[in-house]
Amino acid sequence: MSSWGLKNRLARIIKPQTGRTVMLAVDHGYFLGPTSGLEKPGETIEPLVQFADCLMLTRGVLRSSVDTAVDVPIVLRVSGGTSILKELSNEGRFTAIEDAIRLNASGLALSIFVGAEGERETLLNLAALVDEGEKYGIPVLAVTAVGKEMARDTRYLGLCCRIAAELGVHLVKTYYCENFEKIVNSCPVPVVIAGGKKVPEMEALQLAFNAVRDGASGVDMGRNIFQSEAPVAMIQAVRSVVHERATPEQAYDLYESLKNGS
Ligand code: 5RP
């Protein structure tokens, strides 16, 4: 079976020019409901999409809130089925591969919960999704989460990333932590980081800088972009770190000047 399609889709997500990506994550509603900054997803996405290398979102938001003429690769979240009111790790699949193909997805994203109640189920769901992705040439991104009582450190996040890679994924998303390079070095597929909770812009730019410095292939960032005081300025500042190797200080200067329209 030819892997040309899969590689081509992956190259739409991770830009070959730099080997990196700025993914815009706007999938939070699938378990959080109307997240702050994403109450009207279409209005949030519209000004940002031109600066995103790809969008990570659910089919519901894609269909309802993204213009079909927009030329942006889609990484479609296909796992969920739980809410913040219940045990989050009990996720299942909510989108069939046929629908992902109809939606022209460039990638599929599924969460795994290592060390949590849903560990086995989510890992086996991931493996099944990789089989389907391989069949149709669509790469799979594993979104890694660890049990509530586990530290987000190299031991647990590293375990999670490596397991995802062993199950066959093409890309892993995890959190940045101390000694992050250990995670990257023990994970044989590209790693991108989530931004996490909103922090001041300079801190978020420092996080992105540290991650790519330590070997990440980019970011899959949500709240630190769309909850920023100036989201359009912020995504461009993040891009400068990821693709142009700007320092956090240079990127922050860019953020300030774009925000102030100078
Ligand atoms: C949740 C997700 C989110 O997309 C992810 O957390 C990225 O967003 P943020 O940068 O806001 O953390 O996959 O499972």
Tab-separated table of C-alpha atoms and ligand atoms in Angstrom:
chain	number	residue	atom	x	y	z
A	1	MET	CA	0.000	0.000	0.000
A	2	SER	CA	1.363	3.433	-0.934
A	3	SER	CA	2.053	5.836	1.924
A	4	TRP	CA	2.249	8.849	-0.414
A	5	GLY	CA	-1.104	10.258	0.703
A	6	LEU	CA	-0.275	9.903	4.365
A	7	LYS	CA	3.091	11.605	3.948
A	8	ASN	CA	1.527	14.341	1.848
A	9	ARG	CA	-1.116	15.013	4.516
A	10	LEU	CA	1.539	15.038	7.227
A	11	ALA	CA	3.538	17.563	5.176
A	12	ARG	CA	0.460	19.791	5.155
A	13	ILE	CA	0.490	19.735	8.967
A	14	ILE	CA	4.243	19.965	9.670
A	15	LYS	CA	5.605	22.471	7.182
A	16	PRO	CA	8.555	20.985	5.241
A	17	GLN	CA	10.215	24.431	4.960
A	18	THR	CA	10.959	24.528	8.691
A	19	GLY	CA	9.978	21.047	9.871
A	20	ARG	CA	7.631	22.767	12.324
A	21	THR	CA	4.009	23.676	12.791
A	22	VAL	CA	1.735	26.166	14.499
A	23	MET	CA	-1.506	24.292	15.003
A	24	LEU	CA	-4.434	26.296	16.324
A	25	ALA	CA	-6.407	24.176	18.820
A	26	VAL	CA	-10.066	25.139	19.014
A	27	ASP	CA	-11.523	21.776	20.045
A	28	HIS	CA	-12.028	22.604	23.731
A	29	GLY	CA	-15.828	22.649	23.527
A	30	TYR	CA	-15.977	18.880	23.031
A	31	PHE	CA	-15.725	18.406	26.800
A	32	LEU	CA	-15.706	21.961	28.226
A	33	GLY	CA	-18.736	23.369	26.409
A	34	PRO	CA	-18.618	27.091	25.541
A	35	THR	CA	-15.048	27.830	26.658
A	36	SER	CA	-14.116	31.447	27.241
A	37	GLY	CA	-12.992	32.933	23.932
A	38	LEU	CA	-14.702	30.178	21.951
A	39	GLU	CA	-18.337	31.025	22.661
A	40	LYS	CA	-18.770	31.792	18.954
A	41	PRO	CA	-16.076	29.647	17.355
A	42	GLY	CA	-16.537	31.095	13.873
A	43	GLU	CA	-15.799	34.619	15.101
A	44	THR	CA	-12.705	33.409	16.970
A	45	ILE	CA	-11.352	31.334	14.108
A	46	GLU	CA	-11.984	33.723	11.189
A	47	PRO	CA	-9.229	36.318	11.870
A	48	LEU	CA	-6.729	33.704	13.114
A	49	VAL	CA	-6.958	31.023	10.467
A	50	GLN	CA	-4.725	32.785	7.936
A	51	PHE	CA	-1.853	32.542	10.450
A	52	ALA	CA	-2.447	28.910	11.445
A	53	ASP	CA	-0.615	26.028	9.753
A	54	CYS	CA	-3.559	23.861	10.629
A	55	LEU	CA	-6.740	23.833	12.700
A	56	MET	CA	-7.496	21.211	15.334
A	57	LEU	CA	-11.215	20.975	15.961
A	58	THR	CA	-14.326	18.782	15.975
A	59	ARG	CA	-16.511	18.116	12.970
A	60	GLY	CA	-19.341	20.120	14.562
A	61	VAL	CA	-17.310	23.307	14.717
A	62	LEU	CA	-15.703	22.650	11.346
A	63	ARG	CA	-19.048	22.299	9.585
A	64	SER	CA	-20.760	25.155	11.350
A	65	SER	CA	-17.984	27.671	11.785
A	66	VAL	CA	-15.296	27.380	9.101
A	67	ASP	CA	-15.856	28.601	5.551
A	68	THR	CA	-15.397	25.750	3.059
A	69	ALA	CA	-13.270	28.077	0.883
A	70	VAL	CA	-10.637	28.469	3.613
A	71	ASP	CA	-7.449	26.704	2.583
A	72	VAL	CA	-6.222	25.268	5.870
A	73	PRO	CA	-5.385	21.672	6.769
A	74	ILE	CA	-7.681	20.149	9.359
A	75	VAL	CA	-6.713	17.835	12.186
A	76	LEU	CA	-10.041	16.428	13.223
A	77	ARG	CA	-10.632	15.489	16.852
A	78	VAL	CA	-12.448	12.156	16.751
A	79	SER	CA	-12.404	11.184	20.438
A	80	GLY	CA	-14.699	12.404	23.187
A	81	GLY	CA	-18.022	11.420	24.669
A	82	THR	CA	-17.290	12.731	28.171
A	83	SER	CA	-17.697	16.107	29.857
A	84	ILE	CA	-15.937	17.924	32.697
A	85	LEU	CA	-18.794	16.720	34.929
A	86	LYS	CA	-17.701	13.064	34.631
A	87	GLU	CA	-14.596	10.872	34.450
A	88	LEU	CA	-12.755	12.441	31.527
A	89	SER	CA	-10.660	9.406	30.700
A	90	ASN	CA	-13.654	7.367	29.529
A	91	GLU	CA	-13.441	8.738	26.005
A	92	GLY	CA	-14.598	6.848	22.964
A	93	ARG	CA	-14.719	7.587	19.213
A	94	PHE	CA	-17.371	9.960	17.912
A	95	THR	CA	-16.443	10.376	14.265
A	96	ALA	CA	-16.225	7.645	11.653
A	97	ILE	CA	-13.294	7.564	9.238
A	98	GLU	CA	-15.719	8.029	6.312
A	99	ASP	CA	-16.878	11.327	7.766
A	100	ALA	CA	-13.287	12.442	8.342
A	101	ILE	CA	-12.587	11.716	4.663
A	102	ARG	CA	-15.735	13.589	3.578
A	103	LEU	CA	-14.518	16.533	5.644
A	104	ASN	CA	-11.154	16.392	3.864
A	105	ALA	CA	-9.236	15.910	7.116
A	106	SER	CA	-5.452	15.992	6.876
A	107	GLY	CA	-5.109	14.300	10.249
A	108	LEU	CA	-7.083	12.620	13.021
A	109	ALA	CA	-6.660	13.361	16.736
A	110	LEU	CA	-7.554	11.102	19.638
A	111	SER	CA	-6.820	11.446	23.360
A	112	ILE	CA	-5.203	8.738	25.429
A	113	PHE	CA	-5.276	8.669	29.218
A	114	VAL	CA	-2.329	6.700	30.564
A	115	GLY	CA	-2.592	5.759	34.235
A	116	ALA	CA	-6.278	6.659	34.348
A	117	GLU	CA	-9.497	4.649	34.377
A	118	GLY	CA	-9.817	4.795	30.596
A	119	GLU	CA	-6.238	3.756	29.841
A	120	ARG	CA	-6.892	0.431	28.111
A	121	GLU	CA	-9.922	1.612	26.165
A	122	THR	CA	-8.277	4.794	24.906
A	123	LEU	CA	-5.056	3.020	23.936
A	124	LEU	CA	-6.943	0.371	21.998
A	125	ASN	CA	-9.073	3.083	20.376
A	126	LEU	CA	-5.849	4.756	19.313
A	127	ALA	CA	-4.452	1.570	17.807
A	128	ALA	CA	-7.703	0.992	15.867
A	129	LEU	CA	-7.627	4.577	14.598
A	130	VAL	CA	-4.041	4.122	13.391
A	131	ASP	CA	-5.172	1.055	11.422
A	132	GLU	CA	-7.930	3.103	9.779
A	133	GLY	CA	-5.620	6.057	9.173
A	134	GLU	CA	-3.034	3.801	7.530
A	135	LYS	CA	-5.729	2.248	5.356
A	136	TYR	CA	-6.825	5.609	3.959
A	137	GLY	CA	-3.543	7.535	4.211
A	138	ILE	CA	-4.495	9.846	7.079
A	139	PRO	CA	-1.964	10.503	9.859
A	140	VAL	CA	-2.992	10.195	13.501
A	141	LEU	CA	-2.110	12.539	16.331
A	142	ALA	CA	-2.269	11.226	19.911
A	143	VAL	CA	-3.233	13.776	22.542
A	144	THR	CA	-1.545	12.582	25.725
A	145	ALA	CA	-3.055	12.875	29.186
A	146	VAL	CA	-1.954	11.214	32.388
A	147	GLY	CA	-3.928	10.185	35.480
A	148	LYS	CA	-5.030	13.007	37.829
A	149	GLU	CA	-2.608	12.040	40.590
A	150	MET	CA	0.361	11.823	38.232
A	151	ALA	CA	2.833	14.623	37.735
A	152	ARG	CA	3.099	16.066	34.247
A	153	ASP	CA	6.796	15.215	34.148
A	154	THR	CA	9.226	13.350	31.903
A	155	ARG	CA	8.417	10.047	33.570
A	156	TYR	CA	4.678	10.046	32.936
A	157	LEU	CA	4.457	12.222	29.832
A	158	GLY	CA	7.418	10.346	28.392
A	159	LEU	CA	5.655	7.044	29.073
A	160	CYS	CA	2.515	8.303	27.397
A	161	CYS	CA	4.306	9.685	24.297
A	162	ARG	CA	6.363	6.533	23.833
A	163	ILE	CA	3.342	4.254	24.141
A	164	ALA	CA	1.489	6.343	21.542
A	165	ALA	CA	4.459	6.088	19.182
A	166	GLU	CA	4.703	2.330	19.736
A	167	LEU	CA	1.012	1.989	18.840
A	168	GLY	CA	1.812	3.619	15.522
A	169	VAL	CA	0.840	7.293	15.646
A	170	HIS	CA	2.482	9.795	13.352
A	171	LEU	CA	2.484	12.784	15.708
A	172	VAL	CA	2.147	13.232	19.477
A	173	LYS	CA	0.855	16.177	21.457
A	174	THR	CA	1.923	16.590	25.053
A	175	TYR	CA	2.766	19.195	27.678
A	176	TYR	CA	6.074	20.937	28.113
A	177	CYS	CA	7.986	20.020	31.273
A	178	GLU	CA	11.467	20.177	32.735
A	179	ASN	CA	13.981	18.056	30.785
A	180	PHE	CA	11.566	17.991	27.867
A	181	GLU	CA	14.337	16.878	25.509
A	182	LYS	CA	14.205	13.462	27.227
A	183	ILE	CA	10.612	13.054	26.030
A	184	VAL	CA	11.504	14.093	22.480
A	185	ASN	CA	14.578	11.853	22.418
A	186	SER	CA	12.649	8.796	23.515
A	187	CYS	CA	9.715	9.367	21.171
A	188	PRO	CA	10.428	8.282	17.575
A	189	VAL	CA	7.742	10.521	16.040
A	190	PRO	CA	7.393	14.333	16.062
A	191	VAL	CA	6.116	15.925	19.271
A	192	VAL	CA	4.118	19.158	19.560
A	193	ILE	CA	3.107	20.876	22.773
A	194	ALA	CA	-0.234	22.112	24.074
A	195	GLY	CA	-0.222	25.614	25.480
A	196	GLY	CA	-2.233	24.809	28.597
A	197	LYS	CA	-4.077	27.347	30.745
A	198	LYS	CA	-3.841	31.025	29.819
A	199	VAL	CA	-0.697	32.682	31.147
A	200	PRO	CA	0.761	36.131	30.375
A	201	GLU	CA	1.831	36.441	26.733
A	202	MET	CA	5.563	36.608	27.526
A	203	GLU	CA	5.308	33.342	29.484
A	204	ALA	CA	3.469	31.601	26.659
A	205	LEU	CA	6.106	32.758	24.158
A	206	GLN	CA	8.858	31.522	26.474
A	207	LEU	CA	7.053	28.156	26.676
A	208	ALA	CA	6.889	27.872	22.886
A	209	PHE	CA	10.554	28.886	22.636
A	210	ASN	CA	11.699	26.338	25.231
A	211	ALA	CA	9.680	23.601	23.563
A	212	VAL	CA	11.127	24.084	20.070
A	213	ARG	CA	14.609	24.642	21.521
A	214	ASP	CA	14.277	21.257	23.259
A	215	GLY	CA	13.182	19.476	20.101
A	216	ALA	CA	9.428	19.966	19.726
A	217	SER	CA	8.142	20.177	16.165
A	218	GLY	CA	5.930	23.080	17.125
A	219	VAL	CA	2.831	23.887	19.103
A	220	ASP	CA	-0.830	22.943	19.111
A	221	MET	CA	-1.913	25.995	21.054
A	222	GLY	CA	-5.374	27.164	21.972
A	223	ARG	CA	-6.150	29.271	25.043
A	224	ASN	CA	-2.886	31.204	25.013
A	225	ILE	CA	-3.833	32.410	21.560
A	226	PHE	CA	-7.605	32.829	21.515
A	227	GLN	CA	-7.824	34.090	25.119
A	228	SER	CA	-5.022	36.598	24.554
A	229	GLU	CA	-5.845	40.285	24.739
A	230	ALA	CA	-4.771	40.430	21.073
A	231	PRO	CA	-5.185	36.948	19.532
A	232	VAL	CA	-4.131	37.937	15.997
A	233	ALA	CA	-0.943	39.552	17.299
A	234	MET	CA	-0.289	36.586	19.569
A	235	ILE	CA	-0.539	33.909	16.882
A	236	GLN	CA	1.922	35.864	14.733
A	237	ALA	CA	4.305	36.172	17.676
A	238	VAL	CA	4.053	32.402	18.271
A	239	ARG	CA	4.764	31.826	14.565
A	240	SER	CA	7.909	33.941	14.788
A	241	VAL	CA	9.209	31.695	17.591
A	242	VAL	CA	8.273	28.428	15.924
A	243	HIS	CA	9.201	29.157	12.309
A	244	GLU	CA	11.726	32.003	12.498
A	245	ARG	CA	13.506	31.040	15.716
A	246	ALA	CA	12.742	34.414	17.288
A	247	THR	CA	13.651	34.742	20.951
A	248	PRO	CA	10.772	35.229	23.401
A	249	GLU	CA	11.819	38.883	23.753
A	250	GLN	CA	11.785	39.454	19.980
A	251	ALA	CA	8.443	37.706	19.711
A	252	TYR	CA	7.009	39.757	22.556
A	253	ASP	CA	8.157	42.975	20.845
A	254	LEU	CA	6.383	41.776	17.708
A	255	TYR	CA	3.259	41.000	19.757
A	256	GLU	CA	3.285	44.483	21.298
A	257	SER	CA	3.837	46.265	17.995
A	258	LEU	CA	1.110	44.284	16.213
A	259	LYS	CA	-1.247	44.803	19.138
A	260	ASN	CA	-0.636	48.542	19.070
A	261	GLY	CA	-0.868	48.679	15.292
A	262	SER	CA	2.654	50.073	14.892
B	1	5RP	C1	-7.634	19.077	25.006
B	1	5RP	C2	-6.950	19.451	23.762
B	1	5RP	C3	-6.712	20.908	23.491
B	1	5RP	O1	-6.732	21.103	22.122
B	1	5RP	C4	-5.382	21.280	24.051
B	1	5RP	O2	-5.377	21.262	25.413
B	1	5RP	C5	-4.725	22.518	23.416
B	1	5RP	O3	-5.193	23.631	23.868
B	1	5RP	P1	-4.503	24.560	24.949
B	1	5RP	O4	-3.294	25.177	24.281
B	1	5RP	O5	-5.581	25.540	25.264
B	1	5RP	O6	-4.064	23.700	26.120
B	1	5RP	O7	-6.567	18.633	22.988
B	1	5RP	O8	-7.575	17.716	25.190
